[in-house]
PDB file of C-alpha atoms in Angstrom:
ATOM      1  CA  ARG I  30      67.114 -47.433 -20.622  1.00 75.00           C
ATOM      2  CA  LYS I  31      64.837 -49.976 -22.261  1.00 82.00           C
ATOM      3  CA  GLU I  32      61.117 -49.470 -21.790  1.00 89.00           C
ATOM      4  CA  VAL I  33      60.674 -53.038 -20.523  1.00 93.00           C
ATOM      5  CA  GLU I  34      63.541 -55.011 -19.015  1.00 94.00           C
ATOM      6  CA  GLN I  35      63.786 -58.665 -18.091  1.00 95.00           C
ATOM      7  CA  ASP I  36      66.515 -61.011 -16.938  1.00 91.00           C
ATOM      8  CA  PRO I  37      67.184 -63.120 -20.060  1.00 90.00           C
ATOM      9  CA  GLY I  38      68.078 -66.205 -18.010  1.00 90.00           C
ATOM     10  CA  PRO I  39      68.147 -69.014 -18.789  1.00 95.00           C
ATOM     11  CA  PHE I  40      66.561 -70.429 -15.701  1.00 96.00           C
ATOM     12  CA  ASN I  41      67.199 -74.160 -15.406  1.00 97.00           C
ATOM     13  CA  VAL I  42      64.932 -75.823 -12.847  1.00 97.00           C
ATOM     14  CA  PRO I  43      63.870 -79.386 -12.033  1.00 97.00           C
ATOM     15  CA  GLU I  44      60.298 -80.543 -12.420  1.00 98.00           C
ATOM     16  CA  GLY I  45      58.187 -79.549  -9.447  1.00 98.00           C
ATOM     17  CA  ALA I  46      60.247 -76.480  -8.613  1.00 97.00           C
ATOM     18  CA  THR I  47      58.884 -72.998  -8.057  1.00 98.00           C
ATOM     19  CA  VAL I  48      60.410 -70.285 -10.215  1.00 97.00           C
ATOM     20  CA  ALA I  49      59.839 -66.536 -10.351  1.00 96.00           C
ATOM     21  CA  PHE I  50      60.567 -63.960 -13.023  1.00 94.00           C
ATOM     22  CA  ASN I  51      60.626 -60.202 -12.609  1.00 94.00           C
ATOM     23  CA  CYS I  52      60.232 -57.436 -15.135  1.00 95.00           C
ATOM     24  CA  THR I  53      60.653 -53.679 -14.771  1.00 96.00           C
ATOM     25  CA  TYR I  54      59.137 -50.936 -16.901  1.00 94.00           C
ATOM     26  CA  SER I  55      60.204 -47.337 -17.297  1.00 93.00           C
ATOM     27  CA  ASN I  56      56.952 -45.494 -18.021  1.00 89.00           C
ATOM     28  CA  SER I  57      55.143 -44.801 -14.753  1.00 89.00           C
ATOM     29  CA  ALA I  58      51.954 -43.963 -16.692  1.00 87.00           C
ATOM     30  CA  SER I  59      51.709 -47.497 -18.094  1.00 89.00           C
ATOM     31  CA  GLN I  60      48.229 -48.852 -17.721  1.00 85.00           C
ATOM     32  CA  SER I  61      48.070 -52.510 -18.614  1.00 89.00           C
ATOM     33  CA  PHE I  62      50.407 -55.435 -18.240  1.00 93.00           C
ATOM     34  CA  PHE I  63      50.606 -58.978 -19.484  1.00 94.00           C
ATOM     35  CA  TRP I  64      52.725 -62.096 -19.588  1.00 97.00           C
ATOM     36  CA  TYR I  65      53.038 -63.895 -22.910  1.00 97.00           C
ATOM     37  CA  ARG I  66      54.666 -67.221 -23.599  1.00 97.00           C
ATOM     38  CA  GLN I  67      56.708 -67.987 -26.702  1.00 97.00           C
ATOM     39  CA  ASP I  68      57.753 -71.502 -27.624  1.00 96.00           C
ATOM     40  CA  CYS I  69      60.781 -72.060 -29.820  1.00 93.00           C
ATOM     41  CA  ARG I  70      60.165 -70.838 -33.398  1.00 90.00           C
ATOM     42  CA  LYS I  71      56.527 -70.083 -32.610  1.00 95.00           C
ATOM     43  CA  GLU I  72      54.564 -66.877 -32.196  1.00 96.00           C
ATOM     44  CA  PRO I  73      53.922 -65.392 -28.738  1.00 96.00           C
ATOM     45  CA  LYS I  74      50.655 -66.279 -27.031  1.00 96.00           C
ATOM     46  CA  LEU I  75      48.940 -64.657 -24.090  1.00 95.00           C
ATOM     47  CA  LEU I  76      49.621 -66.417 -20.804  1.00 97.00           C
ATOM     48  CA  MET I  77      47.803 -64.047 -18.486  1.00 95.00           C
ATOM     49  CA  SER I  78      46.937 -60.447 -17.847  1.00 92.00           C
ATOM     50  CA  VAL I  79      48.342 -58.783 -14.724  1.00 93.00           C
ATOM     51  CA  TYR I  80      45.933 -56.951 -12.466  1.00 88.00           C
ATOM     52  CA  SER I  81      46.738 -54.408  -9.781  1.00 87.00           C
ATOM     53  CA  SER I  82      45.509 -56.687  -7.019  1.00 89.00           C
ATOM     54  CA  GLY I  83      47.479 -59.632  -8.326  1.00 90.00           C
ATOM     55  CA  ASN I  84      45.908 -62.636  -9.963  1.00 93.00           C
ATOM     56  CA  GLU I  85      46.290 -66.354 -10.174  1.00 95.00           C
ATOM     57  CA  ASP I  86      45.588 -68.880 -12.906  1.00 94.00           C
ATOM     58  CA  GLY I  87      46.243 -72.404 -11.766  1.00 96.00           C
ATOM     59  CA  ARG I  88      49.961 -72.761 -11.096  1.00 98.00           C
ATOM     60  CA  PHE I  89      50.691 -69.242 -12.335  1.00 98.00           C
ATOM     61  CA  THR I  90      50.548 -66.092 -10.196  1.00 97.00           C
ATOM     62  CA  ALA I  91      51.137 -62.588 -11.496  1.00 97.00           C
ATOM     63  CA  GLN I  92      51.830 -59.526  -9.356  1.00 96.00           C
ATOM     64  CA  LEU I  93      52.100 -55.823 -10.152  1.00 95.00           C
ATOM     65  CA  ASN I  94      53.968 -53.285  -8.057  1.00 94.00           C
ATOM     66  CA  ARG I  95      53.208 -49.848  -9.472  1.00 93.00           C
ATOM     67  CA  ALA I  96      55.303 -47.977  -6.920  1.00 93.00           C
ATOM     68  CA  SER I  97      58.431 -49.883  -7.934  1.00 94.00           C
ATOM     69  CA  GLN I  98      57.333 -50.345 -11.538  1.00 94.00           C
ATOM     70  CA  TYR I  99      57.804 -54.060 -11.697  1.00 93.00           C
ATOM     71  CA  ILE I 100      55.778 -57.105 -12.601  1.00 96.00           C
ATOM     72  CA  SER I 101      56.384 -60.646 -11.498  1.00 97.00           C
ATOM     73  CA  LEU I 102      55.368 -64.110 -12.603  1.00 97.00           C
ATOM     74  CA  LEU I 103      55.510 -67.093 -10.269  1.00 97.00           C
ATOM     75  CA  ILE I 104      55.248 -70.635 -11.572  1.00 98.00           C
ATOM     76  CA  ARG I 105      54.622 -73.359  -9.026  1.00 98.00           C
ATOM     77  CA  ASP I 106      55.120 -77.103  -9.511  1.00 98.00           C
ATOM     78  CA  SER I 107      56.966 -76.605 -12.809  1.00 98.00           C
ATOM     79  CA  LYS I 108      56.210 -79.024 -15.626  1.00 98.00           C
ATOM     80  CA  LEU I 109      58.404 -80.002 -18.555  1.00 98.00           C
ATOM     81  CA  SER I 110      55.848 -78.308 -20.782  1.00 97.00           C
ATOM     82  CA  ASP I 111      56.486 -74.977 -19.060  1.00 98.00           C
ATOM     83  CA  SER I 112      59.821 -74.762 -20.886  1.00 98.00           C
ATOM     84  CA  ALA I 113      59.528 -71.653 -23.038  1.00 97.00           C
ATOM     85  CA  THR I 114      60.415 -67.979 -23.170  1.00 97.00           C
ATOM     86  CA  TYR I 115      58.246 -65.730 -21.013  1.00 97.00           C
ATOM     87  CA  LEU I 116      57.668 -62.220 -22.304  1.00 97.00           C
ATOM     88  CA  CYS I 117      56.712 -59.289 -20.125  1.00 96.00           C
ATOM     89  CA  VAL I 118      54.395 -56.925 -21.980  1.00 94.00           C
ATOM     90  CA  VAL I 119      53.429 -53.346 -21.186  1.00 92.00           C
ATOM     91  CA  ASN I 120      50.911 -51.023 -22.737  1.00 87.00           C
ATOM     92  CA  PRO I 121      52.120 -47.485 -22.033  1.00 75.00           C
ATOM     93  CA  GLY I 122      48.584 -46.216 -22.296  1.00 66.00           C
ATOM     94  CA  THR I 123      49.592 -42.718 -23.305  1.00 59.00           C
ATOM     95  CA  GLY I 124      46.516 -42.118 -25.407  1.00 57.00           C
ATOM     96  CA  GLY I 125      47.194 -45.145 -27.558  1.00 64.00           C
ATOM     97  CA  PHE I 126      47.805 -48.870 -27.496  1.00 75.00           C
ATOM     98  CA  LYS I 127      51.423 -49.177 -28.528  1.00 82.00           C
ATOM     99  CA  THR I 128      52.378 -52.426 -26.841  1.00 89.00           C
ATOM    100  CA  ILE I 129      55.973 -53.046 -25.831  1.00 91.00           C
ATOM    101  CA  PHE I 130      57.507 -56.463 -25.263  1.00 94.00           C
ATOM    102  CA  GLY I 131      60.433 -57.288 -23.044  1.00 94.00           C
ATOM    103  CA  ALA I 132      63.203 -59.415 -24.534  1.00 94.00           C
ATOM    104  CA  GLY I 133      61.975 -62.441 -22.604  1.00 95.00           C
ATOM    105  CA  THR I 134      63.216 -64.839 -19.946  1.00 96.00           C
ATOM    106  CA  ARG I 135      64.059 -68.360 -21.009  1.00 96.00           C
ATOM    107  CA  LEU I 136      62.963 -71.228 -18.789  1.00 97.00           C
ATOM    108  CA  PHE I 137      64.122 -74.822 -19.068  1.00 97.00           C
ATOM    109  CA  VAL I 138      62.389 -77.379 -16.876  1.00 98.00           C
ATOM    110  CA  LYS I 139      64.269 -80.668 -16.588  1.00 97.00           C
ATOM    111  CA  ALA I 140      63.098 -84.115 -15.563  1.00 95.00           C
TER     112      ALA I 140
ATOM    113  CA  GLY F  29      39.413 -66.200 -40.748  1.00 55.00           C
ATOM    114  CA  ALA F  30      39.785 -67.679 -37.309  1.00 79.00           C
ATOM    115  CA  GLY F  31      43.260 -66.282 -36.711  1.00 93.00           C
ATOM    116  CA  VAL F  32      45.830 -63.829 -37.988  1.00 97.00           C
ATOM    117  CA  SER F  33      47.177 -64.924 -41.342  1.00 97.00           C
ATOM    118  CA  GLN F  34      50.576 -63.875 -42.674  1.00 98.00           C
ATOM    119  CA  SER F  35      52.191 -64.464 -46.044  1.00 97.00           C
ATOM    120  CA  PRO F  36      54.627 -65.504 -47.236  1.00 98.00           C
ATOM    121  CA  SER F  37      55.711 -67.761 -44.382  1.00 97.00           C
ATOM    122  CA  ASN F  38      59.255 -67.736 -45.754  1.00 97.00           C
ATOM    123  CA  LYS F  39      60.949 -65.305 -48.106  1.00 97.00           C
ATOM    124  CA  VAL F  40      64.517 -65.445 -49.366  1.00 98.00           C
ATOM    125  CA  THR F  41      65.675 -62.412 -51.304  1.00 97.00           C
ATOM    126  CA  GLU F  42      68.841 -60.834 -52.541  1.00 97.00           C
ATOM    127  CA  LYS F  43      70.308 -57.726 -51.004  1.00 97.00           C
ATOM    128  CA  GLY F  44      68.889 -54.612 -52.630  1.00 97.00           C
ATOM    129  CA  LYS F  45      65.558 -56.123 -53.634  1.00 98.00           C
ATOM    130  CA  ASP F  46      62.207 -54.914 -52.322  1.00 98.00           C
ATOM    131  CA  VAL F  47      59.904 -57.232 -50.381  1.00 98.00           C
ATOM    132  CA  GLU F  48      56.272 -57.088 -49.336  1.00 98.00           C
ATOM    133  CA  LEU F  49      54.863 -58.956 -46.368  1.00 98.00           C
ATOM    134  CA  ARG F  50      51.139 -59.338 -45.906  1.00 98.00           C
ATOM    135  CA  CYS F  51      48.977 -59.601 -42.807  1.00 97.00           C
ATOM    136  CA  ASP F  52      45.295 -60.473 -42.684  1.00 96.00           C
ATOM    137  CA  PRO F  53      44.019 -59.752 -39.155  1.00 95.00           C
ATOM    138  CA  ILE F  54      41.167 -61.329 -37.258  1.00 94.00           C
ATOM    139  CA  SER F  55      37.887 -60.038 -38.619  1.00 91.00           C
ATOM    140  CA  GLY F  56      36.584 -57.145 -36.541  1.00 88.00           C
ATOM    141  CA  HIS F  57      39.890 -56.379 -34.835  1.00 90.00           C
ATOM    142  CA  THR F  58      40.512 -52.664 -34.997  1.00 88.00           C
ATOM    143  CA  ALA F  59      44.193 -52.592 -34.096  1.00 91.00           C
ATOM    144  CA  LEU F  60      47.016 -54.137 -36.106  1.00 94.00           C
ATOM    145  CA  TYR F  61      50.688 -54.335 -35.122  1.00 95.00           C
ATOM    146  CA  TRP F  62      53.954 -55.226 -36.820  1.00 97.00           C
ATOM    147  CA  TYR F  63      56.955 -56.462 -34.854  1.00 97.00           C
ATOM    148  CA  ARG F  64      60.360 -57.755 -35.878  1.00 97.00           C
ATOM    149  CA  GLN F  65      62.192 -60.549 -34.089  1.00 96.00           C
ATOM    150  CA  SER F  66      65.797 -61.301 -34.946  1.00 93.00           C
ATOM    151  CA  LEU F  67      67.258 -64.696 -34.081  1.00 88.00           C
ATOM    152  CA  GLY F  68      67.448 -65.144 -30.328  1.00 83.00           C
ATOM    153  CA  GLN F  69      66.170 -61.641 -29.662  1.00 88.00           C
ATOM    154  CA  GLY F  70      62.994 -60.065 -28.337  1.00 90.00           C
ATOM    155  CA  LEU F  71      60.173 -58.442 -30.263  1.00 94.00           C
ATOM    156  CA  GLU F  72      60.991 -55.040 -31.692  1.00 94.00           C
ATOM    157  CA  PHE F  73      57.945 -52.807 -32.188  1.00 94.00           C
ATOM    158  CA  LEU F  74      57.700 -51.405 -35.717  1.00 96.00           C
ATOM    159  CA  ILE F  75      54.286 -49.829 -36.289  1.00 95.00           C
ATOM    160  CA  TYR F  76      50.681 -50.046 -35.251  1.00 92.00           C
ATOM    161  CA  PHE F  77      47.367 -49.046 -36.775  1.00 92.00           C
ATOM    162  CA  GLN F  78      44.239 -48.280 -34.787  1.00 88.00           C
ATOM    163  CA  GLY F  79      40.985 -47.706 -36.622  1.00 84.00           C
ATOM    164  CA  ASN F  80      41.077 -44.553 -38.730  1.00 83.00           C
ATOM    165  CA  SER F  81      43.746 -42.869 -36.608  1.00 86.00           C
ATOM    166  CA  ALA F  82      47.157 -42.023 -37.994  1.00 88.00           C
ATOM    167  CA  PRO F  83      49.470 -45.002 -37.489  1.00 91.00           C
ATOM    168  CA  ASP F  84      52.180 -44.943 -34.835  1.00 91.00           C
ATOM    169  CA  LYS F  85      55.319 -45.364 -36.942  1.00 93.00           C
ATOM    170  CA  SER F  86      57.757 -44.672 -34.146  1.00 92.00           C
ATOM    171  CA  GLY F  87      59.410 -48.094 -34.352  1.00 93.00           C
ATOM    172  CA  LEU F  88      60.253 -48.184 -38.051  1.00 96.00           C
ATOM    173  CA  PRO F  89      64.078 -48.463 -38.188  1.00 95.00           C
ATOM    174  CA  SER F  90      64.615 -46.485 -41.390  1.00 95.00           C
ATOM    175  CA  ASP F  91      62.805 -44.889 -44.300  1.00 96.00           C
ATOM    176  CA  ARG F  92      63.249 -48.140 -46.234  1.00 98.00           C
ATOM    177  CA  PHE F  93      60.414 -49.532 -44.127  1.00 98.00           C
ATOM    178  CA  SER F  94      56.788 -48.599 -44.691  1.00 97.00           C
ATOM    179  CA  ALA F  95      53.411 -50.105 -44.007  1.00 97.00           C
ATOM    180  CA  GLU F  96      49.863 -49.494 -45.001  1.00 95.00           C
ATOM    181  CA  ARG F  97      46.532 -50.841 -43.969  1.00 94.00           C
ATOM    182  CA  THR F  98      43.829 -50.736 -46.585  1.00 85.00           C
ATOM    183  CA  GLY F  99      40.173 -50.554 -45.693  1.00 82.00           C
ATOM    184  CA  GLY F 100      40.943 -51.078 -42.028  1.00 77.00           C
ATOM    185  CA  SER F 101      41.769 -54.712 -42.623  1.00 90.00           C
ATOM    186  CA  VAL F 102      44.711 -56.211 -44.536  1.00 95.00           C
ATOM    187  CA  SER F 103      48.131 -54.664 -43.980  1.00 97.00           C
ATOM    188  CA  THR F 104      51.282 -54.768 -46.067  1.00 97.00           C
ATOM    189  CA  LEU F 105      54.771 -54.144 -44.697  1.00 98.00           C
ATOM    190  CA  THR F 106      57.203 -53.101 -47.425  1.00 98.00           C
ATOM    191  CA  ILE F 107      60.969 -53.145 -47.097  1.00 98.00           C
ATOM    192  CA  GLN F 108      62.828 -51.407 -49.888  1.00 98.00           C
ATOM    193  CA  ARG F 109      66.428 -52.095 -50.891  1.00 98.00           C
ATOM    194  CA  THR F 110      66.741 -54.911 -48.371  1.00 98.00           C
ATOM    195  CA  GLN F 111      69.921 -55.295 -46.346  1.00 97.00           C
ATOM    196  CA  GLN F 112      71.288 -58.393 -44.619  1.00 97.00           C
ATOM    197  CA  GLU F 113      70.475 -56.902 -41.214  1.00 96.00           C
ATOM    198  CA  ASP F 114      66.783 -56.930 -42.228  1.00 97.00           C
ATOM    199  CA  SER F 115      66.822 -60.733 -41.919  1.00 97.00           C
ATOM    200  CA  ALA F 116      64.364 -61.610 -39.162  1.00 97.00           C
ATOM    201  CA  VAL F 117      60.901 -62.950 -38.468  1.00 97.00           C
ATOM    202  CA  TYR F 118      58.265 -60.290 -39.035  1.00 98.00           C
ATOM    203  CA  LEU F 119      55.278 -60.834 -36.778  1.00 98.00           C
ATOM    204  CA  CYS F 120      51.861 -59.298 -37.224  1.00 97.00           C
ATOM    205  CA  ALA F 121      49.289 -59.113 -34.454  1.00 96.00           C
ATOM    206  CA  SER F 122      45.764 -57.793 -34.179  1.00 94.00           C
ATOM    207  CA  SER F 123      43.578 -56.874 -31.251  1.00 91.00           C
ATOM    208  CA  LEU F 124      40.108 -55.736 -30.360  1.00 84.00           C
ATOM    209  CA  VAL F 125      40.812 -52.556 -28.457  1.00 72.00           C
ATOM    210  CA  ARG F 126      38.589 -52.255 -25.419  1.00 61.00           C
ATOM    211  CA  GLY F 127      37.734 -48.754 -24.303  1.00 54.00           C
ATOM    212  CA  GLY F 128      39.800 -46.681 -21.952  1.00 50.00           C
ATOM    213  CA  SER F 129      41.006 -49.448 -19.689  1.00 49.00           C
ATOM    214  CA  GLY F 130      43.698 -50.412 -22.136  1.00 49.00           C
ATOM    215  CA  ALA F 131      42.990 -54.117 -21.807  1.00 60.00           C
ATOM    216  CA  ASN F 132      44.487 -54.861 -25.181  1.00 79.00           C
ATOM    217  CA  VAL F 133      45.290 -58.510 -25.867  1.00 87.00           C
ATOM    218  CA  LEU F 134      47.263 -59.224 -29.018  1.00 92.00           C
ATOM    219  CA  THR F 135      46.799 -62.308 -31.187  1.00 95.00           C
ATOM    220  CA  PHE F 136      49.781 -63.054 -33.388  1.00 97.00           C
ATOM    221  CA  GLY F 137      50.174 -64.625 -36.767  1.00 97.00           C
ATOM    222  CA  ALA F 138      52.801 -67.296 -37.352  1.00 97.00           C
ATOM    223  CA  GLY F 139      55.169 -64.749 -38.849  1.00 97.00           C
ATOM    224  CA  SER F 140      57.045 -64.222 -42.099  1.00 98.00           C
ATOM    225  CA  ARG F 141      60.668 -65.328 -41.983  1.00 97.00           C
ATOM    226  CA  LEU F 142      62.788 -63.052 -44.177  1.00 98.00           C
ATOM    227  CA  THR F 143      66.291 -63.993 -45.231  1.00 98.00           C
ATOM    228  CA  VAL F 144      68.358 -61.465 -47.146  1.00 97.00           C
ATOM    229  CA  LEU F 145      71.365 -62.969 -48.901  1.00 96.00           C
TER     230      LEU F 145
END
């Protein structure tokens, strides 16, 4: 089983739609979680951290469910510029900072 | 520098040759990571360095791969006797590790694209 698993998609949605991605992780001791965004042929960049109580940044909401070991990202009012690959990222936290990336979920937002 | 710098940006080599990829992290960042991303795939963890601790080499795919970090700053990833399956983008990232909370945000370089003919 992969340490971090995501649905690869692609998700094709119209502008203005709400879309949600889930991610599961295998190490129950994992301590910190993030969503990164990667545009085509570019390096990944931090989108947002994921906190235990859930957190929101504008149109983006991240949730963590430790009991079920999954993380979610909700994008409201999708924009064309949201088209990208979204990477779920987990720091296992077992005495170090080895950071594991999921394979990513591709999102296409269409006019 | 202001960001993570990687060189070369593109490298084309012949099968069997050795290559060296360089990463210059953000000044003051204590942790440095190498990942590999094949076309259309996710990021594969290779190795990470944290301060003066022994590096975590658990992701290196074979003994042809090695990396070092000199003086806690610049890192070099070396691939010996390159094979066609080594063709990928090699991404370096650095971070300022923050205490025990594990809030560890990575900043990536633009990557080195390696093509093995």
